[in-house]
Amino acid sequence: MHRRHRTAAVRGAAAAVVLAAVAPLATAHAAPSPDPSPQPTNRGMLDAMRRDLGLTPEGARARLAQEAEAARAAKAVRRALAGRAAGTWFDKKSGKLVVAVTGDADARRVKDAGAVAQRVTHSRAQLTGLLEQIDARAGKGVPGVTGWGVDARANALTVRIDTRTRTAATDSFVEAAQQLGAPTGIAVRAVRTADAPRQQGGTVVGGEKWMPGDEGICSIGFSVTGGGRRGFLTAGHCTESADQVAYGKDGSRLGTSNRGGTHSVDDREGDFGLVDVDRPDWKLSPDVAGQSGAPAAVTGSQEGVVGTSVCRSGEASGWHCGEITAVDQTVDYGSAVVDGLSFTNACSTAGDSGGAYVSQPGDPKAVGIHSGGSTATCSSGGDTLTVFQPVDEALTKWQLTLTTGGA
């Protein structure tokens, strides 16, 4: 069975590096080329962060400064530990990056890198080994089980259960997973909820959208170039049909989705796809559509750290922010089992699939592509959950380069 291993840490916990935020890239529309001048603060994104995270203006500025320092520390930790961290997350109370380690030498390296070391019992190798065993037992999916992964802060594993579709097979799988963990003492905790992630499509209109022919409305992610192509990244479940005509928000043709049938992934490997922008009247842009018409121009890419703030933007619901709650998770959507996804508690709505997740307003980095969410939406309320595909994986697989702006 194919299982990806992140270099930044354990599956589900340490694939860490920096912040995640979202916003459907306002790149694929027939508009003038963007102003490449720096945008030290994106007002719309900052306003959304204050609204959704309950922060004062001063609190938002302090939080962003702490997260920027945590991002720098995460890079230093990755170099120092070479992937040995058992987990990485941002602690908003202390404003520090926390790294789970099992030995004194690594704890000293973490401190030297500017982060806080937390001693834990189980190593990255132990957590990953157990996760692979659970993966093998799950196969192509288990009724009532919506996913599984590492809980970095608890130094344990979780199996997510949808109580509405729970069966005897569900309970049997959880019991087997817990038995697999027993010899090592690693806890496997069942998280039960009357909900399940789902890949979001839809027919809503508004924001920066693209229309993949007969597969509904989706959102644009990030403009990219490479291999003689120019186009944009979006969700893989939006690009499953090969050589499909792609239309922009104004209804005019902008390009071709999944040209040749070689640029769409919606399986264990991930949930990402490429749309070729082959019409000369459509321009690429580094922008992500923002609130009140204020775009954020991405300056590069980075991974997401658990606990950091994140803003998401999609054609259906615009800017919404929250925190990254887990990384490197497996999700069973029913239609597909996907590895390596990250969770946030920002809200989302059908039609946001493919939209962009970006980091800090002052220096926005591309972090992820919207994959799915819970049944609770931005208008219906309830416990919100969104799922994103880390963007770097798509860039690496197809040797693509982000279209970036100044910062």
Short mmCIF file of C-alpha atoms in Angstrom, two decimals:
data_model
loop_
_atom_site.label_atom_id
_atom_site.label_comp_id
_atom_site.label_asym_id
_atom_site.label_seq_id
_atom_site.Cartn_x
_atom_site.Cartn_y
_atom_site.Cartn_z
CA MET A 1 0.00 0.00 0.00
CA HIS A 2 1.26 3.42 -0.91
CA ARG A 3 1.94 5.67 2.06
CA ARG A 4 3.70 8.99 1.85
CA HIS A 5 6.27 10.02 4.44
CA ARG A 6 6.80 13.73 4.99
CA THR A 7 10.32 14.94 5.59
CA ALA A 8 9.12 17.54 8.07
CA ALA A 9 7.83 15.12 10.69
CA VAL A 10 5.41 12.36 11.53
CA ARG A 11 2.28 11.73 9.53
CA GLY A 12 -0.48 13.73 11.05
CA ALA A 13 1.66 15.82 13.28
CA ALA A 14 5.06 16.87 12.23
CA ALA A 15 4.74 17.63 8.62
CA ALA A 16 5.43 21.00 9.89
CA VAL A 17 6.61 24.17 8.72
CA VAL A 18 4.53 27.17 8.69
CA LEU A 19 1.20 28.71 8.43
CA ALA A 20 -1.74 27.97 6.28
CA ALA A 21 -4.29 30.29 4.86
CA VAL A 22 -6.67 30.16 2.10
CA ALA A 23 -7.95 32.18 -0.70
CA PRO A 24 -8.98 31.30 -4.19
CA LEU A 25 -6.39 32.82 -6.39
CA ALA A 26 -7.75 35.65 -8.42
CA THR A 27 -5.43 34.67 -11.20
CA ALA A 28 -7.45 33.31 -14.02
CA HIS A 29 -9.53 36.22 -15.10
CA ALA A 30 -9.16 38.58 -18.01
CA ALA A 31 -7.76 41.47 -16.03
CA PRO A 32 -4.70 43.72 -16.22
CA SER A 33 -1.42 42.36 -14.91
CA PRO A 34 -1.17 42.86 -11.13
CA ASP A 35 0.88 45.58 -9.54
CA PRO A 36 4.08 43.77 -8.45
CA SER A 37 4.74 46.22 -5.64
CA PRO A 38 4.83 44.81 -2.08
CA GLN A 39 1.72 44.63 0.07
CA PRO A 40 2.96 44.89 3.66
CA THR A 41 -0.51 44.29 5.07
CA ASN A 42 -3.58 42.83 3.41
CA ARG A 43 -6.47 44.59 5.09
CA GLY A 44 -9.18 42.15 4.02
CA MET A 45 -7.27 39.12 5.25
CA LEU A 46 -6.39 40.85 8.53
CA ASP A 47 -10.02 41.81 9.08
CA ALA A 48 -11.09 38.19 8.48
CA MET A 49 -8.52 36.94 10.98
CA ARG A 50 -9.74 39.33 13.66
CA ARG A 51 -13.36 38.37 13.01
CA ASP A 52 -12.89 34.59 12.92
CA LEU A 53 -10.22 34.25 15.63
CA GLY A 54 -11.76 36.81 18.00
CA LEU A 55 -8.62 39.00 18.11
CA THR A 56 -8.16 42.68 18.74
CA PRO A 57 -6.03 44.60 16.19
CA GLU A 58 -3.13 44.53 18.66
CA GLY A 59 -3.69 40.84 19.35
CA ALA A 60 -3.71 40.02 15.64
CA ARG A 61 -0.42 41.85 15.09
CA ALA A 62 1.20 40.09 18.06
CA ARG A 63 -0.07 36.68 16.91
CA LEU A 64 1.28 37.19 13.39
CA ALA A 65 4.69 38.21 14.71
CA GLN A 66 4.84 35.09 16.89
CA GLU A 67 3.79 32.84 14.01
CA ALA A 68 6.40 34.36 11.72
CA GLU A 69 9.06 33.54 14.32
CA ALA A 70 7.61 30.02 14.69
CA ALA A 71 7.93 29.55 10.92
CA ARG A 72 11.61 30.46 11.05
CA ALA A 73 12.14 28.12 14.00
CA ALA A 74 10.37 25.27 12.15
CA LYS A 75 12.83 25.52 9.28
CA ALA A 76 15.76 25.43 11.69
CA VAL A 77 14.25 22.43 13.51
CA ARG A 78 13.83 20.51 10.26
CA ARG A 79 17.49 21.03 9.45
CA ALA A 80 18.65 20.13 12.96
CA LEU A 81 16.53 17.00 13.49
CA ALA A 82 16.42 15.65 9.93
CA GLY A 83 12.83 14.45 10.33
CA ARG A 84 13.15 12.90 13.81
CA ALA A 85 10.56 15.15 15.47
CA ALA A 86 7.58 13.21 16.84
CA GLY A 87 5.35 16.24 16.36
CA THR A 88 5.41 20.01 15.81
CA TRP A 89 2.82 22.63 16.70
CA PHE A 90 2.37 26.30 17.57
CA ASP A 91 1.29 27.05 21.15
CA LYS A 92 -0.78 30.23 21.05
CA LYS A 93 -0.59 30.70 24.83
CA SER A 94 3.19 30.93 24.89
CA GLY A 95 3.54 32.16 21.32
CA LYS A 96 6.22 29.52 20.67
CA LEU A 97 6.80 26.59 18.34
CA VAL A 98 6.74 23.31 20.31
CA VAL A 99 8.57 20.21 19.08
CA ALA A 100 8.03 16.71 20.49
CA VAL A 101 11.28 14.76 20.99
CA THR A 102 12.35 11.60 22.80
CA GLY A 103 15.98 12.36 23.68
CA ASP A 104 18.10 14.97 25.44
CA ALA A 105 20.33 15.65 22.44
CA ASP A 106 17.37 16.48 20.21
CA ALA A 107 15.85 18.61 22.98
CA ARG A 108 19.03 20.72 23.01
CA ARG A 109 18.92 21.05 19.22
CA VAL A 110 15.31 22.22 19.40
CA LYS A 111 16.20 24.86 21.98
CA ASP A 112 19.14 26.06 19.89
CA ALA A 113 16.77 26.42 16.93
CA GLY A 114 14.57 28.80 18.92
CA ALA A 115 11.72 26.41 19.73
CA VAL A 116 10.46 24.69 22.88
CA ALA A 117 11.20 20.96 23.30
CA GLN A 118 8.55 18.70 24.81
CA ARG A 119 9.67 15.25 25.89
CA VAL A 120 7.37 12.45 24.77
CA THR A 121 7.35 8.67 25.08
CA HIS A 122 6.86 7.59 21.49
CA SER A 123 9.19 8.44 18.62
CA ARG A 124 8.32 9.42 15.09
CA ALA A 125 9.35 5.95 13.88
CA GLN A 126 7.03 4.24 16.39
CA LEU A 127 4.06 6.43 15.46
CA THR A 128 4.66 6.01 11.74
CA GLY A 129 5.07 2.25 12.10
CA LEU A 130 1.75 1.87 13.87
CA LEU A 131 0.07 4.17 11.37
CA GLU A 132 1.25 1.98 8.51
CA GLN A 133 -0.25 -1.09 10.20
CA ILE A 134 -3.59 0.69 10.61
CA ASP A 135 -3.38 1.81 6.99
CA ALA A 136 -2.90 -1.76 5.80
CA ARG A 137 -5.86 -2.99 7.85
CA ALA A 138 -8.10 -0.20 6.51
CA GLY A 139 -7.44 -1.12 2.89
CA LYS A 140 -9.76 0.85 0.62
CA GLY A 141 -11.89 2.06 3.52
CA VAL A 142 -14.06 0.89 6.43
CA PRO A 143 -17.79 1.70 6.84
CA GLY A 144 -18.28 4.49 9.40
CA VAL A 145 -14.55 5.36 9.53
CA THR A 146 -13.83 8.79 8.04
CA GLY A 147 -10.06 8.87 8.54
CA TRP A 148 -7.08 8.39 10.81
CA GLY A 149 -3.77 10.02 11.70
CA VAL A 150 -1.37 11.19 14.40
CA ASP A 151 -2.35 13.59 17.18
CA ALA A 152 0.96 15.40 17.67
CA ARG A 153 0.10 17.08 20.96
CA ALA A 154 -1.14 13.83 22.53
CA ASN A 155 1.71 11.68 21.12
CA ALA A 156 -1.01 9.26 20.06
CA LEU A 157 -3.16 8.23 17.10
CA THR A 158 -6.80 8.98 16.34
CA VAL A 159 -9.44 7.16 14.31
CA ARG A 160 -12.37 9.35 13.28
CA ILE A 161 -15.86 7.80 13.41
CA ASP A 162 -19.14 9.01 11.86
CA THR A 163 -21.76 7.87 14.37
CA ARG A 164 -24.51 8.10 11.74
CA THR A 165 -22.95 5.36 9.59
CA ARG A 166 -21.22 3.36 12.33
CA THR A 167 -21.51 -0.44 11.96
CA ALA A 168 -20.08 -3.53 13.63
CA ALA A 169 -17.23 -3.29 11.12
CA THR A 170 -16.47 0.21 12.43
CA ASP A 171 -16.13 -0.98 16.02
CA SER A 172 -14.10 -3.99 14.93
CA PHE A 173 -11.64 -1.76 13.07
CA VAL A 174 -11.20 0.57 16.07
CA GLU A 175 -10.65 -2.39 18.41
CA ALA A 176 -8.09 -3.89 16.03
CA ALA A 177 -6.26 -0.56 15.78
CA GLN A 178 -6.11 -0.27 19.55
CA GLN A 179 -4.78 -3.82 19.83
CA LEU A 180 -2.05 -2.99 17.31
CA GLY A 181 -0.99 -0.08 19.52
CA ALA A 182 -1.07 -2.03 22.78
CA PRO A 183 2.40 -3.66 22.56
CA THR A 184 4.10 -0.26 22.20
CA GLY A 185 1.78 1.58 24.58
CA ILE A 186 0.67 4.01 21.88
CA ALA A 187 -2.92 5.10 22.49
CA VAL A 188 -5.37 4.90 19.60
CA ARG A 189 -8.30 7.15 20.39
CA ALA A 190 -11.67 7.01 18.63
CA VAL A 191 -13.06 10.48 17.86
CA ARG A 192 -16.81 10.24 17.28
CA THR A 193 -18.93 12.85 15.56
CA ALA A 194 -22.23 12.94 13.68
CA ASP A 195 -20.50 14.33 10.61
CA ALA A 196 -17.97 13.42 7.94
CA PRO A 197 -15.64 15.31 5.62
CA ARG A 198 -16.82 15.54 2.04
CA GLN A 199 -15.26 16.80 -1.14
CA GLN A 200 -17.06 19.99 -2.01
CA GLY A 201 -18.44 20.89 -5.37
CA GLY A 202 -21.54 22.90 -6.06
CA THR A 203 -23.42 25.29 -8.24
CA VAL A 204 -23.10 28.50 -6.23
CA VAL A 205 -22.01 31.64 -8.03
CA GLY A 206 -19.71 34.36 -6.75
CA GLY A 207 -16.06 35.09 -5.96
CA GLU A 208 -13.23 33.74 -8.08
CA LYS A 209 -14.49 30.57 -9.67
CA TRP A 210 -13.81 28.27 -12.58
CA MET A 211 -16.16 25.80 -14.22
CA PRO A 212 -14.81 22.39 -15.26
CA GLY A 213 -17.41 21.54 -17.88
CA ASP A 214 -19.73 18.86 -16.50
CA GLU A 215 -18.12 18.55 -13.05
CA GLY A 216 -19.76 21.55 -11.36
CA ILE A 217 -18.26 24.77 -10.05
CA CYS A 218 -14.91 24.88 -8.24
CA SER A 219 -12.44 27.50 -7.06
CA ILE A 220 -9.07 28.50 -8.43
CA GLY A 221 -6.02 27.76 -6.31
CA PHE A 222 -2.65 29.20 -7.41
CA SER A 223 -1.16 30.27 -10.74
CA VAL A 224 1.78 28.13 -11.84
CA THR A 225 4.18 27.62 -14.73
CA GLY A 226 6.55 24.81 -15.71
CA GLY A 227 7.28 22.23 -18.37
CA GLY A 228 6.09 24.56 -21.09
CA ARG A 229 2.74 24.98 -19.33
CA ARG A 230 1.00 27.88 -17.69
CA GLY A 231 -2.07 27.32 -15.60
CA PHE A 232 -3.42 26.98 -12.07
CA LEU A 233 -3.67 24.35 -9.36
CA THR A 234 -7.04 23.29 -7.99
CA ALA A 235 -8.59 20.20 -6.35
CA GLY A 236 -8.07 16.84 -8.03
CA HIS A 237 -11.72 15.89 -7.66
CA CYS A 238 -12.53 18.94 -9.81
CA THR A 239 -10.29 17.73 -12.66
CA GLU A 240 -10.98 13.99 -12.94
CA SER A 241 -12.17 14.05 -16.57
CA ALA A 242 -9.33 14.42 -19.07
CA ASP A 243 -9.19 17.25 -21.61
CA GLN A 244 -12.26 19.01 -20.30
CA VAL A 245 -12.93 22.58 -21.41
CA ALA A 246 -12.45 25.00 -18.49
CA TYR A 247 -14.38 28.26 -18.18
CA GLY A 248 -13.63 31.33 -16.09
CA LYS A 249 -15.90 33.28 -13.79
CA ASP A 250 -17.29 35.30 -16.71
CA GLY A 251 -18.21 32.16 -18.64
CA SER A 252 -15.50 32.51 -21.28
CA ARG A 253 -13.12 29.67 -22.05
CA LEU A 254 -9.77 29.99 -20.29
CA GLY A 255 -8.15 26.63 -20.92
CA THR A 256 -8.20 22.84 -20.56
CA SER A 257 -8.53 20.78 -17.38
CA ASN A 258 -6.27 17.72 -16.89
CA ARG A 259 -4.75 17.89 -20.36
CA GLY A 260 -3.89 14.45 -21.66
CA GLY A 261 -5.32 12.79 -18.52
CA THR A 262 -1.97 13.07 -16.71
CA HIS A 263 -2.55 15.98 -14.32
CA SER A 264 -5.25 14.98 -11.84
CA VAL A 265 -4.79 13.12 -8.54
CA ASP A 266 -7.66 12.08 -6.24
CA ASP A 267 -6.52 8.99 -4.36
CA ARG A 268 -3.98 7.93 -1.73
CA GLU A 269 -1.43 10.28 -3.28
CA GLY A 270 -3.51 13.40 -2.68
CA ASP A 271 -6.24 15.67 -4.05
CA PHE A 272 -4.81 18.11 -6.58
CA GLY A 273 -5.14 18.89 -10.27
CA LEU A 274 -3.85 21.24 -12.96
CA VAL A 275 -5.79 23.38 -15.40
CA ASP A 276 -3.82 24.62 -18.43
CA VAL A 277 -4.55 28.26 -19.21
CA ASP A 278 -4.13 28.14 -22.99
CA ARG A 279 -6.18 31.15 -24.05
CA PRO A 280 -3.97 34.20 -24.69
CA ASP A 281 -6.50 36.67 -23.31
CA TRP A 282 -6.25 35.16 -19.81
CA LYS A 283 -3.36 36.33 -17.67
CA LEU A 284 -1.69 34.58 -14.75
CA SER A 285 -1.46 36.46 -11.47
CA PRO A 286 0.05 35.87 -8.02
CA ASP A 287 -3.15 37.18 -6.43
CA VAL A 288 -5.59 35.39 -4.17
CA ALA A 289 -9.02 37.01 -4.09
CA GLY A 290 -9.52 38.85 -0.82
CA GLN A 291 -12.31 40.35 1.19
CA SER A 292 -13.72 43.68 -0.01
CA GLY A 293 -11.78 43.37 -3.25
CA ALA A 294 -8.33 43.47 -1.62
CA PRO A 295 -6.18 40.66 -3.11
CA ALA A 296 -3.22 39.01 -1.44
CA ALA A 297 -0.24 38.37 -3.73
CA VAL A 298 1.56 35.17 -2.68
CA THR A 299 5.33 35.43 -2.36
CA GLY A 300 6.18 31.72 -2.20
CA SER A 301 5.01 28.52 -0.53
CA GLN A 302 5.38 26.83 2.85
CA GLU A 303 3.97 23.93 4.86
CA GLY A 304 1.39 24.26 7.63
CA VAL A 305 2.15 24.05 11.35
CA VAL A 306 -0.48 22.78 13.79
CA GLY A 307 -1.81 25.63 15.93
CA THR A 308 -1.00 28.48 13.55
CA SER A 309 -3.68 30.75 12.14
CA VAL A 310 -4.93 30.15 8.63
CA CYS A 311 -7.16 31.98 6.19
CA ARG A 312 -9.10 30.32 3.39
CA SER A 313 -10.84 31.83 0.40
CA GLY A 314 -13.15 30.15 -2.06
CA GLU A 315 -15.62 31.26 -4.69
CA ALA A 316 -18.60 30.36 -2.53
CA SER A 317 -17.72 31.86 0.85
CA GLY A 318 -14.77 34.25 0.42
CA TRP A 319 -12.25 34.85 3.21
CA HIS A 320 -12.57 32.84 6.41
CA CYS A 321 -9.90 32.14 8.98
CA GLY A 322 -9.16 29.66 11.72
CA GLU A 323 -6.31 27.51 12.99
CA ILE A 324 -4.60 24.42 11.60
CA THR A 325 -5.72 21.58 13.85
CA ALA A 326 -3.91 18.59 12.29
CA VAL A 327 -1.56 17.79 9.42
CA ASP A 328 -0.71 14.71 7.37
CA GLN A 329 -4.06 13.01 7.98
CA THR A 330 -5.85 10.28 6.03
CA VAL A 331 -9.45 11.06 5.03
CA ASP A 332 -12.01 8.59 3.71
CA TYR A 333 -14.44 10.67 1.65
CA GLY A 334 -16.46 7.63 0.65
CA SER A 335 -15.60 8.24 -3.00
CA ALA A 336 -11.84 8.24 -2.31
CA VAL A 337 -9.34 7.58 0.49
CA VAL A 338 -6.73 10.35 0.50
CA ASP A 339 -3.47 10.55 2.48
CA GLY A 340 -1.46 13.57 3.60
CA LEU A 341 -4.27 16.10 4.12
CA SER A 342 -4.42 18.86 6.74
CA PHE A 343 -7.36 20.08 8.87
CA THR A 344 -8.44 23.55 9.98
CA ASN A 345 -11.43 24.87 11.90
CA ALA A 346 -12.19 27.64 9.40
CA CYS A 347 -15.61 27.31 7.79
CA SER A 348 -16.25 26.51 4.13
CA THR A 349 -19.12 25.98 1.71
CA ALA A 350 -19.88 23.83 -1.33
CA GLY A 351 -18.09 25.36 -4.31
CA ASP A 352 -14.92 26.26 -2.37
CA SER A 353 -13.08 23.13 -3.58
CA GLY A 354 -9.74 23.98 -5.17
CA GLY A 355 -9.50 27.36 -3.42
CA ALA A 356 -6.30 28.68 -1.86
CA TYR A 357 -4.94 28.54 1.69
CA VAL A 358 -2.37 31.24 2.46
CA SER A 359 -0.41 32.46 5.46
CA GLN A 360 0.41 35.84 6.93
CA PRO A 361 -1.20 38.99 5.49
CA GLY A 362 2.13 40.82 5.45
CA ASP A 363 3.96 38.12 3.46
CA PRO A 364 1.35 35.67 2.12
CA LYS A 365 2.65 32.19 1.38
CA ALA A 366 0.75 29.52 -0.55
CA VAL A 367 0.05 26.65 1.85
CA GLY A 368 -2.74 24.48 0.52
CA ILE A 369 -5.59 23.71 -1.87
CA HIS A 370 -9.11 23.23 -0.50
CA SER A 371 -10.12 19.57 -0.60
CA GLY A 372 -13.25 19.23 1.53
CA GLY A 373 -15.20 20.13 4.62
CA SER A 374 -17.94 19.08 7.02
CA THR A 375 -21.67 19.56 6.57
CA ALA A 376 -21.48 22.65 8.80
CA THR A 377 -21.04 25.64 6.49
CA CYS A 378 -20.22 29.32 6.95
CA SER A 379 -23.95 30.09 7.05
CA SER A 380 -25.38 27.06 8.86
CA GLY A 381 -23.14 27.07 11.93
CA GLY A 382 -22.01 24.05 13.95
CA ASP A 383 -18.57 22.53 14.41
CA THR A 384 -16.61 23.46 11.31
CA LEU A 385 -13.86 21.42 9.71
CA THR A 386 -12.04 22.09 6.47
CA VAL A 387 -9.52 19.87 4.73
CA PHE A 388 -6.68 21.05 2.51
CA GLN A 389 -4.06 19.45 0.29
CA PRO A 390 -0.53 20.84 0.95
CA VAL A 391 0.47 22.79 -2.15
CA ASP A 392 4.16 21.83 -2.22
CA GLU A 393 3.33 18.24 -3.13
CA ALA A 394 1.64 19.28 -6.36
CA LEU A 395 4.46 21.68 -7.22
CA THR A 396 7.05 18.95 -6.70
CA LYS A 397 5.20 16.18 -8.54
CA TRP A 398 4.76 18.17 -11.72
CA GLN A 399 7.87 20.41 -11.36
CA LEU A 400 5.81 23.59 -11.30
CA THR A 401 6.71 27.08 -10.13
CA LEU A 402 4.29 29.40 -8.35
CA THR A 403 3.52 32.74 -9.92
CA THR A 404 4.57 35.13 -7.15
CA GLY A 405 4.39 38.84 -6.33
CA GLY A 406 6.49 41.21 -4.27
CA ALA A 407 6.78 41.26 -0.48
#
